[in-house]
Tab-separated table of C-alpha atoms in Angstrom:
chain	number	residue	atom	x	y	z
A	1	MET	CA	-44.225	6.324	-4.933
A	2	ARG	CA	-46.352	4.250	-7.234
A	3	ARG	CA	-44.865	6.047	-10.230
A	4	ILE	CA	-41.339	5.357	-9.066
A	5	PHE	CA	-42.200	1.736	-8.603
A	6	LEU	CA	-43.726	1.581	-12.096
A	7	ILE	CA	-40.646	3.189	-13.650
A	8	PHE	CA	-38.426	0.784	-11.741
A	9	TRP	CA	-40.585	-2.161	-12.808
A	10	GLU	CA	-40.591	-1.087	-16.453
A	11	SER	CA	-36.806	-0.712	-16.470
A	12	PHE	CA	-35.922	-3.922	-14.659
A	13	LYS	CA	-38.945	-6.194	-14.891
A	14	GLU	CA	-37.032	-9.068	-16.538
A	15	TYR	CA	-34.420	-9.009	-13.799
A	16	ILE	CA	-36.993	-8.684	-11.014
A	17	VAL	CA	-38.907	-11.689	-12.353
A	18	LEU	CA	-35.670	-13.648	-12.723
A	19	VAL	CA	-34.590	-12.921	-9.154
A	20	VAL	CA	-38.029	-13.771	-7.741
A	21	LEU	CA	-38.199	-17.058	-9.642
A	22	ILE	CA	-34.639	-17.990	-8.649
A	23	VAL	CA	-35.489	-17.337	-5.005
A	24	VAL	CA	-38.623	-19.496	-5.351
A	25	SER	CA	-36.564	-22.279	-6.978
A	26	LEU	CA	-33.915	-22.139	-4.278
A	27	THR	CA	-36.621	-22.259	-1.619
A	28	ALA	CA	-38.143	-25.275	-3.370
A	29	LEU	CA	-34.813	-27.084	-3.001
A	30	SER	CA	-35.370	-27.224	0.730
A	31	PHE	CA	-38.835	-28.752	0.351
A	32	ASN	CA	-37.654	-32.056	-1.106
A	33	GLN	CA	-38.467	-34.050	2.013
A	34	ASN	CA	-41.737	-32.254	2.686
A	35	LYS	CA	-44.587	-34.754	2.933
A	36	ALA	CA	-47.091	-32.576	1.052
A	37	VAL	CA	-44.618	-32.066	-1.800
A	38	LYS	CA	-43.966	-35.810	-1.885
A	39	ASN	CA	-47.700	-36.523	-2.125
A	40	VAL	CA	-48.207	-34.028	-4.941
A	41	ARG	CA	-45.266	-35.510	-6.836
A	42	ALA	CA	-46.549	-39.050	-6.337
A	43	ALA	CA	-49.921	-38.055	-7.787
A	44	ALA	CA	-48.319	-36.147	-10.681
A	45	PHE	CA	-45.882	-38.831	-11.769
A	46	GLY	CA	-48.583	-41.478	-11.362
A	47	THR	CA	-50.793	-39.681	-13.852
A	48	PHE	CA	-47.948	-38.971	-16.248
A	49	ALA	CA	-46.613	-42.523	-16.033
A	50	LEU	CA	-50.012	-43.789	-17.135
A	51	VAL	CA	-49.421	-42.118	-20.489
A	52	THR	CA	-45.723	-42.943	-20.818
A	53	SER	CA	-46.467	-46.595	-20.089
A	54	VAL	CA	-48.550	-46.762	-23.280
A	55	VAL	CA	-45.694	-45.273	-25.305
A	56	SER	CA	-43.042	-47.478	-23.755
A	57	ASP	CA	-45.234	-50.561	-24.272
A	58	PHE	CA	-45.414	-49.680	-27.936
A	59	ILE	CA	-41.637	-49.315	-28.131
A	60	ASN	CA	-41.091	-52.534	-26.227
A	61	VAL	CA	-43.264	-54.555	-28.608
A	62	ALA	CA	-40.812	-53.801	-31.404
A	63	LYS	CA	-37.964	-55.164	-29.349
A	64	ILE	CA	-39.671	-58.282	-28.077
A	65	LYS	CA	-38.562	-60.544	-30.937
A	66	ASN	CA	-34.868	-59.848	-30.413
A	67	GLU	CA	-35.292	-60.057	-26.695
A	68	ASN	CA	-36.996	-63.439	-26.938
A	69	GLU	CA	-34.047	-64.896	-28.823
A	70	HIS	CA	-31.675	-63.452	-26.287
A	71	LEU	CA	-33.768	-64.767	-23.406
A	72	ALA	CA	-33.933	-68.247	-24.893
A	73	GLU	CA	-30.147	-68.330	-25.052
A	74	MET	CA	-29.866	-66.984	-21.535
A	75	ASN	CA	-32.423	-69.523	-20.364
A	76	ALA	CA	-30.266	-72.379	-21.563
A	77	GLU	CA	-27.198	-70.951	-19.833
A	78	LEU	CA	-29.135	-70.380	-16.637
A	79	MET	CA	-30.524	-73.897	-16.688
A	80	LEU	CA	-26.960	-75.230	-16.585
A	81	GLN	CA	-26.050	-72.830	-13.791
A	82	ILE	CA	-29.165	-73.719	-11.802
A	83	ASN	CA	-28.242	-77.392	-11.849
A	84	GLN	CA	-24.874	-76.531	-10.411
A	85	LEU	CA	-26.314	-74.108	-7.860
A	86	ARG	CA	-28.894	-76.677	-6.783
A	87	GLN	CA	-26.054	-78.947	-5.789
A	88	TYR	CA	-24.380	-76.114	-3.898
A	89	GLY	CA	-27.720	-75.286	-2.247
A	90	ILE	CA	-28.127	-78.795	-0.927
A	91	GLU	CA	-24.585	-78.816	0.400
A	92	ASN	CA	-25.077	-75.352	1.879
A	93	ARG	CA	-28.268	-76.342	3.673
A	94	GLU	CA	-26.616	-79.382	5.129
A	95	LEU	CA	-23.604	-77.397	6.275
A	96	LYS	CA	-25.767	-74.648	7.780
A	97	SER	CA	-27.870	-77.154	9.649
A	98	LEU	CA	-24.663	-78.622	11.025
A	99	ILE	CA	-23.603	-75.276	12.494
A	100	ASN	CA	-27.177	-74.212	13.288
A	101	LEU	CA	-27.182	-70.969	11.275
A	102	LYS	CA	-30.406	-69.125	10.487
A	103	ASP	CA	-31.186	-69.440	6.787
A	104	SER	CA	-32.124	-66.497	4.622
A	105	THR	CA	-35.777	-66.336	3.719
A	106	ASP	CA	-37.300	-66.224	0.245
A	107	TYR	CA	-37.793	-62.765	-1.149
A	108	PRO	CA	-40.778	-62.082	-3.371
A	109	LEU	CA	-39.955	-60.524	-6.725
A	110	ILE	CA	-42.345	-57.979	-8.208
A	111	PRO	CA	-41.851	-57.722	-11.990
A	112	ALA	CA	-42.003	-54.215	-13.427
A	113	THR	CA	-41.523	-52.389	-16.692
A	114	ILE	CA	-39.751	-49.070	-16.973
A	115	VAL	CA	-42.166	-46.525	-18.381
A	116	SER	CA	-39.894	-43.507	-18.384
A	117	LYS	CA	-36.319	-42.565	-17.660
A	118	SER	CA	-34.942	-39.318	-16.362
A	119	LEU	CA	-31.258	-39.546	-17.173
A	120	THR	CA	-29.335	-36.560	-15.975
A	121	GLY	CA	-25.772	-36.407	-14.812
A	122	ALA	CA	-26.228	-36.723	-11.115
A	123	GLN	CA	-29.860	-37.607	-10.517
A	124	ASN	CA	-30.790	-40.600	-12.638
A	125	SER	CA	-34.228	-41.946	-11.871
A	126	LEU	CA	-36.656	-44.381	-13.524
A	127	THR	CA	-40.436	-44.670	-13.387
A	128	LEU	CA	-41.887	-48.184	-13.052
A	129	ASN	CA	-45.398	-49.399	-13.823
A	130	VAL	CA	-46.027	-50.896	-10.378
A	131	GLY	CA	-46.949	-49.137	-7.170
A	132	THR	CA	-48.472	-49.676	-3.746
A	133	ASN	CA	-51.249	-51.820	-5.266
A	134	ALA	CA	-48.603	-54.385	-6.235
A	135	GLY	CA	-47.003	-54.216	-2.811
A	136	VAL	CA	-44.188	-51.819	-3.647
A	137	ARG	CA	-42.900	-49.719	-0.764
A	138	PRO	CA	-40.265	-46.979	-0.629
A	139	GLY	CA	-36.839	-48.333	0.192
A	140	MET	CA	-37.238	-51.662	-1.658
A	141	PRO	CA	-34.254	-52.698	-3.814
A	142	VAL	CA	-34.705	-52.971	-7.575
A	143	ILE	CA	-32.751	-55.562	-9.534
A	144	THR	CA	-32.311	-57.022	-13.009
A	145	ASP	CA	-30.755	-60.286	-14.107
A	146	LYS	CA	-27.407	-58.437	-14.141
A	147	GLY	CA	-27.572	-56.989	-10.650
A	148	LEU	CA	-28.731	-54.109	-8.488
A	149	THR	CA	-30.403	-51.240	-10.338
A	150	GLY	CA	-31.537	-48.901	-7.591
A	151	ILE	CA	-33.909	-48.273	-4.724
A	152	VAL	CA	-37.599	-47.367	-4.759
A	153	PHE	CA	-37.865	-43.755	-3.731
A	154	SER	CA	-41.459	-42.658	-4.230
A	155	VAL	CA	-44.635	-44.667	-4.789
A	156	SER	CA	-48.142	-43.916	-6.053
A	157	ASP	CA	-50.971	-46.449	-6.395
A	158	ASP	CA	-49.829	-47.877	-9.728
A	159	TYR	CA	-46.406	-46.372	-10.352
A	160	SER	CA	-43.139	-45.847	-8.554
A	161	ILE	CA	-39.974	-43.836	-9.012
A	162	ILE	CA	-36.638	-45.466	-8.354
A	163	ARG	CA	-33.319	-43.796	-7.813
A	164	THR	CA	-30.686	-45.712	-9.713
A	165	LEU	CA	-27.141	-46.380	-8.558
A	166	LYS	CA	-26.232	-43.348	-10.648
A	167	ASN	CA	-27.980	-41.009	-8.249
A	168	GLN	CA	-26.026	-38.961	-5.790
A	169	ASN	CA	-28.592	-39.387	-3.059
A	170	LEU	CA	-28.061	-43.118	-2.961
A	171	LYS	CA	-25.193	-44.328	-0.826
A	172	LEU	CA	-24.861	-48.057	-0.381
A	173	THR	CA	-22.755	-50.342	1.759
A	174	VAL	CA	-21.053	-52.827	-0.543
A	175	LYS	CA	-18.297	-55.371	-0.246
A	176	ASN	CA	-15.609	-56.942	-2.316
A	177	GLU	CA	-16.752	-60.474	-3.093
A	178	ARG	CA	-13.207	-61.851	-3.053
A	179	SER	CA	-11.566	-60.060	-0.125
A	180	ARG	CA	-14.825	-59.388	1.840
A	181	ILE	CA	-13.907	-55.733	2.407
A	182	ASN	CA	-16.858	-53.435	3.138
A	183	ALA	CA	-17.106	-49.839	1.954
A	184	VAL	CA	-19.637	-47.158	1.139
A	185	MET	CA	-20.323	-46.742	-2.554
A	186	LYS	CA	-21.807	-43.668	-4.172
A	187	TRP	CA	-22.183	-41.950	-7.552
A	188	ASN	CA	-19.928	-38.928	-7.904
A	189	GLY	CA	-21.563	-37.697	-11.086
A	190	GLU	CA	-18.987	-39.429	-13.225
A	191	TYR	CA	-18.277	-42.821	-11.713
A	192	LEU	CA	-19.522	-45.189	-9.056
A	193	VAL	CA	-16.878	-45.003	-6.350
A	194	MET	CA	-16.201	-46.893	-3.165
A	195	ILE	CA	-14.970	-44.183	-0.847
A	196	ASN	CA	-12.584	-44.157	2.088
A	197	VAL	CA	-11.084	-47.542	1.340
A	198	PRO	CA	-7.764	-47.763	3.228
A	199	LYS	CA	-4.817	-48.053	0.852
A	200	THR	CA	-3.648	-51.180	2.609
A	201	TYR	CA	-6.886	-53.050	1.827
A	202	ASP	CA	-6.849	-55.770	-0.764
A	203	VAL	CA	-8.839	-54.448	-3.719
A	204	GLN	CA	-7.845	-55.178	-7.303
A	205	PRO	CA	-9.243	-54.322	-10.725
A	206	GLY	CA	-11.552	-57.116	-11.827
A	207	ASP	CA	-12.916	-57.798	-8.330
A	208	ARG	CA	-16.676	-58.220	-8.199
A	209	ILE	CA	-18.572	-55.863	-5.898
A	210	ILE	CA	-21.771	-57.033	-4.225
A	211	THR	CA	-24.107	-55.491	-1.680
A	212	SER	CA	-23.057	-55.988	1.905
A	213	GLU	CA	-25.076	-57.633	4.628
A	214	LEU	CA	-24.276	-54.523	6.686
A	215	SER	CA	-26.566	-52.482	4.450
A	216	SER	CA	-29.910	-51.580	5.951
A	217	ILE	CA	-31.459	-51.317	2.487
A	218	VAL	CA	-30.183	-54.411	0.702
A	219	PRO	CA	-29.370	-57.047	3.291
A	220	ILE	CA	-28.718	-59.869	0.822
A	221	PRO	CA	-25.771	-60.114	-1.565
A	222	ILE	CA	-26.695	-58.757	-4.993
A	223	PRO	CA	-24.083	-58.097	-7.687
A	224	VAL	CA	-23.406	-54.393	-8.156
A	225	GLY	CA	-20.416	-54.070	-10.458
A	226	VAL	CA	-16.786	-54.743	-11.092
A	227	VAL	CA	-13.713	-52.790	-9.949
A	228	VAL	CA	-12.151	-51.088	-12.942
A	229	LYS	CA	-9.629	-48.753	-11.405
A	230	LEU	CA	-8.026	-47.681	-8.154
A	231	ASN	CA	-7.628	-43.935	-7.852
A	232	ASN	CA	-4.424	-43.674	-5.926
A	233	VAL	CA	-5.206	-40.538	-3.984
A	234	GLU	CA	-1.806	-39.012	-3.215
A	235	ARG	CA	-2.608	-37.555	0.170
A	236	GLY	CA	-4.123	-39.383	3.099
A	237	ILE	CA	-4.533	-43.029	3.851
A	238	PHE	CA	-7.666	-43.705	1.831
A	239	ASN	CA	-8.186	-44.762	-1.741
A	240	GLU	CA	-11.082	-44.340	-4.135
A	241	VAL	CA	-12.158	-47.458	-5.962
A	242	ILE	CA	-13.953	-46.962	-9.268
A	243	VAL	CA	-16.676	-49.480	-9.967
A	244	LYS	CA	-18.385	-50.176	-13.290
A	245	PRO	CA	-22.022	-51.203	-12.678
A	246	PHE	CA	-23.252	-54.453	-14.226
A	247	VAL	CA	-26.537	-52.834	-15.196
A	248	ASP	CA	-26.685	-50.695	-18.317
A	249	PHE	CA	-29.070	-47.967	-17.212
A	250	ILE	CA	-29.697	-46.700	-20.727
A	251	ARG	CA	-30.763	-50.070	-22.132
A	252	ILE	CA	-32.746	-51.669	-19.306
A	253	GLU	CA	-36.475	-52.043	-19.859
A	254	HIS	CA	-37.641	-54.601	-17.298
A	255	VAL	CA	-36.718	-54.911	-13.648
A	256	PHE	CA	-37.747	-56.765	-10.514
A	257	ILE	CA	-38.519	-55.165	-7.201
A	258	LEU	CA	-37.280	-57.179	-4.280
A	259	GLY	CA	-40.205	-57.254	-1.866
A	260	ILE	CA	-38.057	-57.137	1.192
A	261	VAL	CA	-40.018	-56.451	4.361
A	262	GLU	CA	-37.785	-54.083	6.190
A	263	SER	CA	-36.872	-54.918	9.718
A	264	ARG	CA	-38.311	-52.096	11.803
A	265	GLN	CA	-35.915	-52.850	14.568
A	266	LYS	CA	-32.988	-52.526	12.213
A	267	ASN	CA	-34.408	-49.399	10.639
A	268	ASN	CA	-34.712	-47.705	13.952
A	269	LEU	CA	-31.136	-48.512	14.746
A	270	GLU	CA	-29.688	-47.392	11.463
A	271	LEU	CA	-30.333	-44.300	9.409
A	272	ASN	CA	-31.017	-45.832	6.027
A	273	PHE	CA	-31.251	-44.173	2.632
A	274	TYR	CA	-34.958	-43.627	2.688
A	275	ASN	CA	-34.969	-42.091	6.152
A	276	ARG	CA	-32.122	-39.770	5.267
A	277	LYS	CA	-33.082	-36.100	5.586
B	1	MET	CA	-50.459	-14.251	-26.913
B	2	ARG	CA	-52.997	-16.456	-25.162
B	3	LYS	CA	-52.680	-18.917	-28.038
B	4	GLU	CA	-48.907	-18.902	-27.659
B	5	ILE	CA	-49.168	-19.675	-23.911
B	6	LEU	CA	-51.563	-22.508	-24.661
B	7	TYR	CA	-49.248	-23.960	-27.320
B	8	SER	CA	-46.208	-23.745	-25.085
B	9	ILE	CA	-47.943	-25.703	-22.321
B	10	ILE	CA	-49.700	-28.204	-24.592
B	11	LEU	CA	-46.533	-29.009	-26.547
B	12	PHE	CA	-44.574	-29.595	-23.340
B	13	PHE	CA	-46.337	-32.819	-22.361
B	14	PRO	CA	-45.927	-34.851	-25.561
B	15	LEU	CA	-42.329	-33.672	-25.734
B	16	LEU	CA	-41.735	-34.774	-22.142
B	17	ILE	CA	-43.144	-38.199	-23.028
B	18	VAL	CA	-40.717	-38.430	-25.956
B	19	GLN	CA	-37.907	-37.137	-23.736
B	20	THR	CA	-38.468	-39.799	-21.093
B	21	THR	CA	-39.280	-42.760	-23.353
B	22	ILE	CA	-37.620	-42.451	-26.764
B	23	VAL	CA	-34.738	-40.011	-26.258
B	24	PRO	CA	-32.830	-42.276	-23.806
B	25	LEU	CA	-32.635	-44.804	-26.651
B	26	ILE	CA	-30.547	-42.401	-28.748
B	27	ALA	CA	-28.138	-41.460	-25.967
B	28	ILE	CA	-24.511	-41.414	-27.063
B	29	ASN	CA	-22.026	-42.410	-24.396
B	30	GLY	CA	-24.409	-41.297	-21.666
B	31	ALA	CA	-25.095	-37.899	-23.269
B	32	VAL	CA	-28.850	-37.442	-23.545
B	33	PRO	CA	-30.199	-34.535	-25.625
B	34	ASP	CA	-32.802	-32.322	-23.974
B	35	LEU	CA	-35.797	-31.632	-26.202
B	36	ILE	CA	-37.413	-29.405	-23.582
B	37	ILE	CA	-34.576	-26.916	-24.081
B	38	ILE	CA	-35.307	-26.691	-27.803
B	39	LEU	CA	-38.964	-25.996	-27.066
B	40	LEU	CA	-38.116	-23.416	-24.418
B	41	VAL	CA	-35.613	-21.596	-26.638
B	42	THR	CA	-38.144	-21.567	-29.480
B	43	PHE	CA	-40.799	-19.884	-27.363
B	44	ALA	CA	-38.343	-17.544	-25.660
B	45	LEU	CA	-37.063	-16.346	-29.040
B	46	ARG	CA	-40.609	-15.786	-30.241
B	47	ASN	CA	-41.956	-14.005	-27.159
B	48	GLY	CA	-39.129	-12.354	-25.299
B	49	GLN	CA	-37.094	-12.560	-22.136
B	50	MET	CA	-39.866	-12.245	-19.577
B	51	TYR	CA	-41.902	-14.961	-21.284
B	52	GLY	CA	-38.830	-17.203	-21.576
B	53	THR	CA	-37.954	-16.795	-17.902
B	54	VAL	CA	-41.453	-17.593	-16.647
B	55	LEU	CA	-41.894	-20.434	-19.127
B	56	GLY	CA	-38.530	-21.891	-18.053
B	57	PHE	CA	-39.698	-21.824	-14.464
B	58	VAL	CA	-42.994	-23.530	-15.344
B	59	TYR	CA	-41.240	-26.192	-17.449
B	60	GLY	CA	-38.734	-26.799	-14.660
B	61	PHE	CA	-41.490	-27.097	-12.076
B	62	LEU	CA	-43.463	-29.579	-14.181
B	63	PHE	CA	-40.318	-31.572	-14.980
B	64	ASP	CA	-39.307	-31.798	-11.313
B	65	VAL	CA	-42.786	-32.776	-10.178
B	66	ILE	CA	-43.356	-35.351	-12.896
B	67	THR	CA	-39.993	-37.057	-13.238
B	68	GLY	CA	-38.995	-37.180	-9.587
B	69	SER	CA	-35.733	-35.303	-10.031
B	70	PHE	CA	-34.366	-33.168	-7.196
B	71	PHE	CA	-37.217	-30.702	-6.587
B	72	GLY	CA	-36.177	-27.162	-7.481
B	73	SER	CA	-33.029	-28.048	-9.429
B	74	THR	CA	-34.605	-28.103	-12.888
B	75	MET	CA	-36.775	-25.119	-11.941
B	76	LEU	CA	-33.677	-23.064	-11.311
B	77	SER	CA	-31.697	-24.199	-14.333
B	78	LYS	CA	-34.603	-23.871	-16.772
B	79	THR	CA	-35.486	-20.397	-15.408
B	80	LEU	CA	-31.947	-19.225	-16.135
B	81	GLU	CA	-32.025	-20.894	-19.502
B	82	GLY	CA	-35.276	-19.163	-20.484
B	83	PHE	CA	-33.781	-15.843	-19.379
B	84	ILE	CA	-30.667	-16.373	-21.498
B	85	ALA	CA	-32.638	-17.505	-24.549
B	86	GLY	CA	-34.954	-14.507	-24.195
B	87	TYR	CA	-31.935	-12.208	-24.265
B	88	PHE	CA	-31.587	-12.992	-27.976
B	89	TYR	CA	-35.190	-12.018	-28.675
B	90	ASN	CA	-35.520	-9.421	-31.403
B	91	GLU	CA	-38.882	-8.780	-32.961
B	92	ASN	CA	-37.309	-7.660	-36.222
B	93	ARG	CA	-35.017	-10.648	-36.525
B	94	LEU	CA	-37.399	-13.474	-35.647
B	95	ASP	CA	-37.041	-15.214	-38.994
B	96	HIS	CA	-33.312	-14.729	-39.057
B	97	ASN	CA	-32.953	-16.305	-35.621
B	98	PHE	CA	-34.846	-19.406	-36.628
B	99	LYS	CA	-33.507	-19.897	-40.125
B	100	SER	CA	-29.796	-19.597	-39.444
B	101	TYR	CA	-27.095	-21.263	-37.377
B	102	ILE	CA	-27.962	-18.762	-34.603
B	103	PHE	CA	-30.745	-20.984	-33.313
B	104	PRO	CA	-28.552	-24.066	-32.704
B	105	PHE	CA	-25.941	-21.745	-31.204
B	106	ILE	CA	-28.461	-20.330	-28.707
B	107	VAL	CA	-29.633	-23.865	-27.930
B	108	LEU	CA	-26.006	-24.916	-27.346
B	109	LEU	CA	-25.434	-21.956	-25.046
B	110	CYS	CA	-28.623	-22.561	-23.081
B	111	ALA	CA	-28.147	-26.331	-22.884
B	112	SER	CA	-24.586	-25.904	-21.636
B	113	VAL	CA	-25.590	-23.328	-19.025
B	114	ASP	CA	-28.527	-25.518	-18.012
B	115	ALA	CA	-26.370	-28.614	-17.634
B	116	VAL	CA	-23.587	-26.764	-15.786
B	117	MET	CA	-26.101	-25.168	-13.443
B	118	TYR	CA	-27.847	-28.477	-12.843
B	119	THR	CA	-24.502	-30.189	-12.260
B	120	PHE	CA	-23.489	-27.571	-9.705
B	121	LEU	CA	-26.801	-27.911	-7.896
B	122	THR	CA	-26.903	-31.660	-7.741
B	123	GLN	CA	-23.196	-32.413	-7.633
B	124	ILE	CA	-21.735	-32.365	-4.166
B	125	ASP	CA	-18.550	-34.247	-4.835
B	126	PHE	CA	-16.085	-32.259	-6.906
B	127	ARG	CA	-13.097	-34.409	-6.150
B	128	SER	CA	-13.184	-35.796	-9.657
B	129	SER	CA	-11.991	-33.566	-12.474
B	130	LEU	CA	-14.295	-30.552	-12.549
B	131	LEU	CA	-13.419	-29.581	-16.107
B	132	LEU	CA	-14.025	-33.098	-17.365
B	133	LEU	CA	-17.287	-33.194	-15.453
B	134	LEU	CA	-18.467	-29.926	-16.973
B	135	PHE	CA	-17.460	-31.126	-20.422
B	136	GLU	CA	-19.181	-34.492	-20.082
B	137	GLN	CA	-22.305	-33.253	-18.362
B	138	GLY	CA	-22.499	-29.757	-19.797
B	139	MET	CA	-20.965	-29.538	-23.233
B	140	LEU	CA	-21.625	-33.027	-24.611
B	141	PRO	CA	-25.407	-33.118	-24.009
B	142	GLY	CA	-25.470	-29.442	-25.043
B	143	MET	CA	-23.806	-30.177	-28.370
B	144	TYR	CA	-26.102	-33.145	-28.953
B	145	THR	CA	-29.172	-31.009	-28.213
B	146	SER	CA	-27.813	-28.310	-30.479
B	147	VAL	CA	-27.395	-30.755	-33.355
B	148	LEU	CA	-30.985	-31.934	-32.889
B	149	SER	CA	-32.184	-28.324	-32.899
B	150	PHE	CA	-31.259	-28.110	-36.582
B	151	VAL	CA	-34.596	-29.861	-37.109
B	152	VAL	CA	-36.321	-26.626	-36.055
B	153	VAL	CA	-34.155	-24.610	-38.483
B	154	ILE	CA	-34.979	-26.989	-41.337
B	155	PHE	CA	-38.666	-26.915	-40.391
B	156	TYR	CA	-38.737	-23.093	-40.450
B	157	LYS	CA	-36.870	-22.919	-43.750
B	158	ARG	CA	-39.245	-25.364	-45.403
B	159	ARG	CA	-42.314	-23.656	-44.011
B	160	SER	CA	-41.247	-20.289	-45.370
B	161	SER	CA	-40.376	-21.713	-48.799
B	162	PHE	CA	-44.000	-22.774	-49.358
């Protein structure tokens, strides 16, 4: 029996090993939400990010001069915009007080630097140099000056992994800024698409898309992207709306984590991204 | 052999750092070359199919754990890739494999299979053009990786000329 097994092993060992390892890999796919696996990954990427942060800091230093010039220019533009917005803010506050609406609170911003990027077709993720010690929690939105970048997925003491908009596991409720139409947006591996938008709804190329207040992850309006195309699906009553994100995921280096304290009540009512199994 | 195992693990980490920090800066139209594939193919061609398969699995495991990608997806694709690369192993043609266009060709094949496999595993929505998707996510990064793998060919040629 042993001899037969040895002959069999000698003849097919490469295939046996391949099959065993494929089975192990496929089994691993089902352990993504396992708490122990999550803990191990948090520890592993935390250690690795410590090293990559040194490298990315070195790379960033070379870019700082150009960035400073760009920021100075942007600063001037923003100063003009702020003046205008300040006026709107005053008017807004007065109007809200007239109709007795609850005002939105201030959200703390946690600055972070991207220390590594994992850019694959369907599962883009970024590693940031801030973690639980800086107050980062899974589920917090990540933004840049351009708009929404992604959501914090996993956190270690000093580092965190975010899933960008270009990640299939992230589905977000967004709305058309002009026509106020809500829809679910997701990454299909090729484009960001707003799915199941009825054909009769008013959506046009050039419309700005922002996060919807219906979202349990990002409850404040943050720019997401711009409508570039309507895929007129021939059958059915729904359309697909293709959205180009404002954020360039290849070029971004610095982000801000929106320290939103999630409403537990709301979380229990809705199944948000982070709780999704 | 023990030395070879040590090298293959030690070289992985600096290459992963480069892959996650510098390589995204040279992405062309979203196509990011995969340096890990070049390393895996190199070791698989030097040590055989069994070695390539196991090394692919180890690389995939480390990549999934460290980068936070979908756990198991890279393990599976890299295992297959190591198996395919190891298929071209021939003890008598080691030099020939590394000094000719065969090496970039094997890298292209492996990178394309890897990307297609990964796409299939992580892609749930196939409503968009499947062929276009496979081209953009499979062939383009594969070709880019293959072009970069010429560095290994040049390195081997130079080393042997001294």
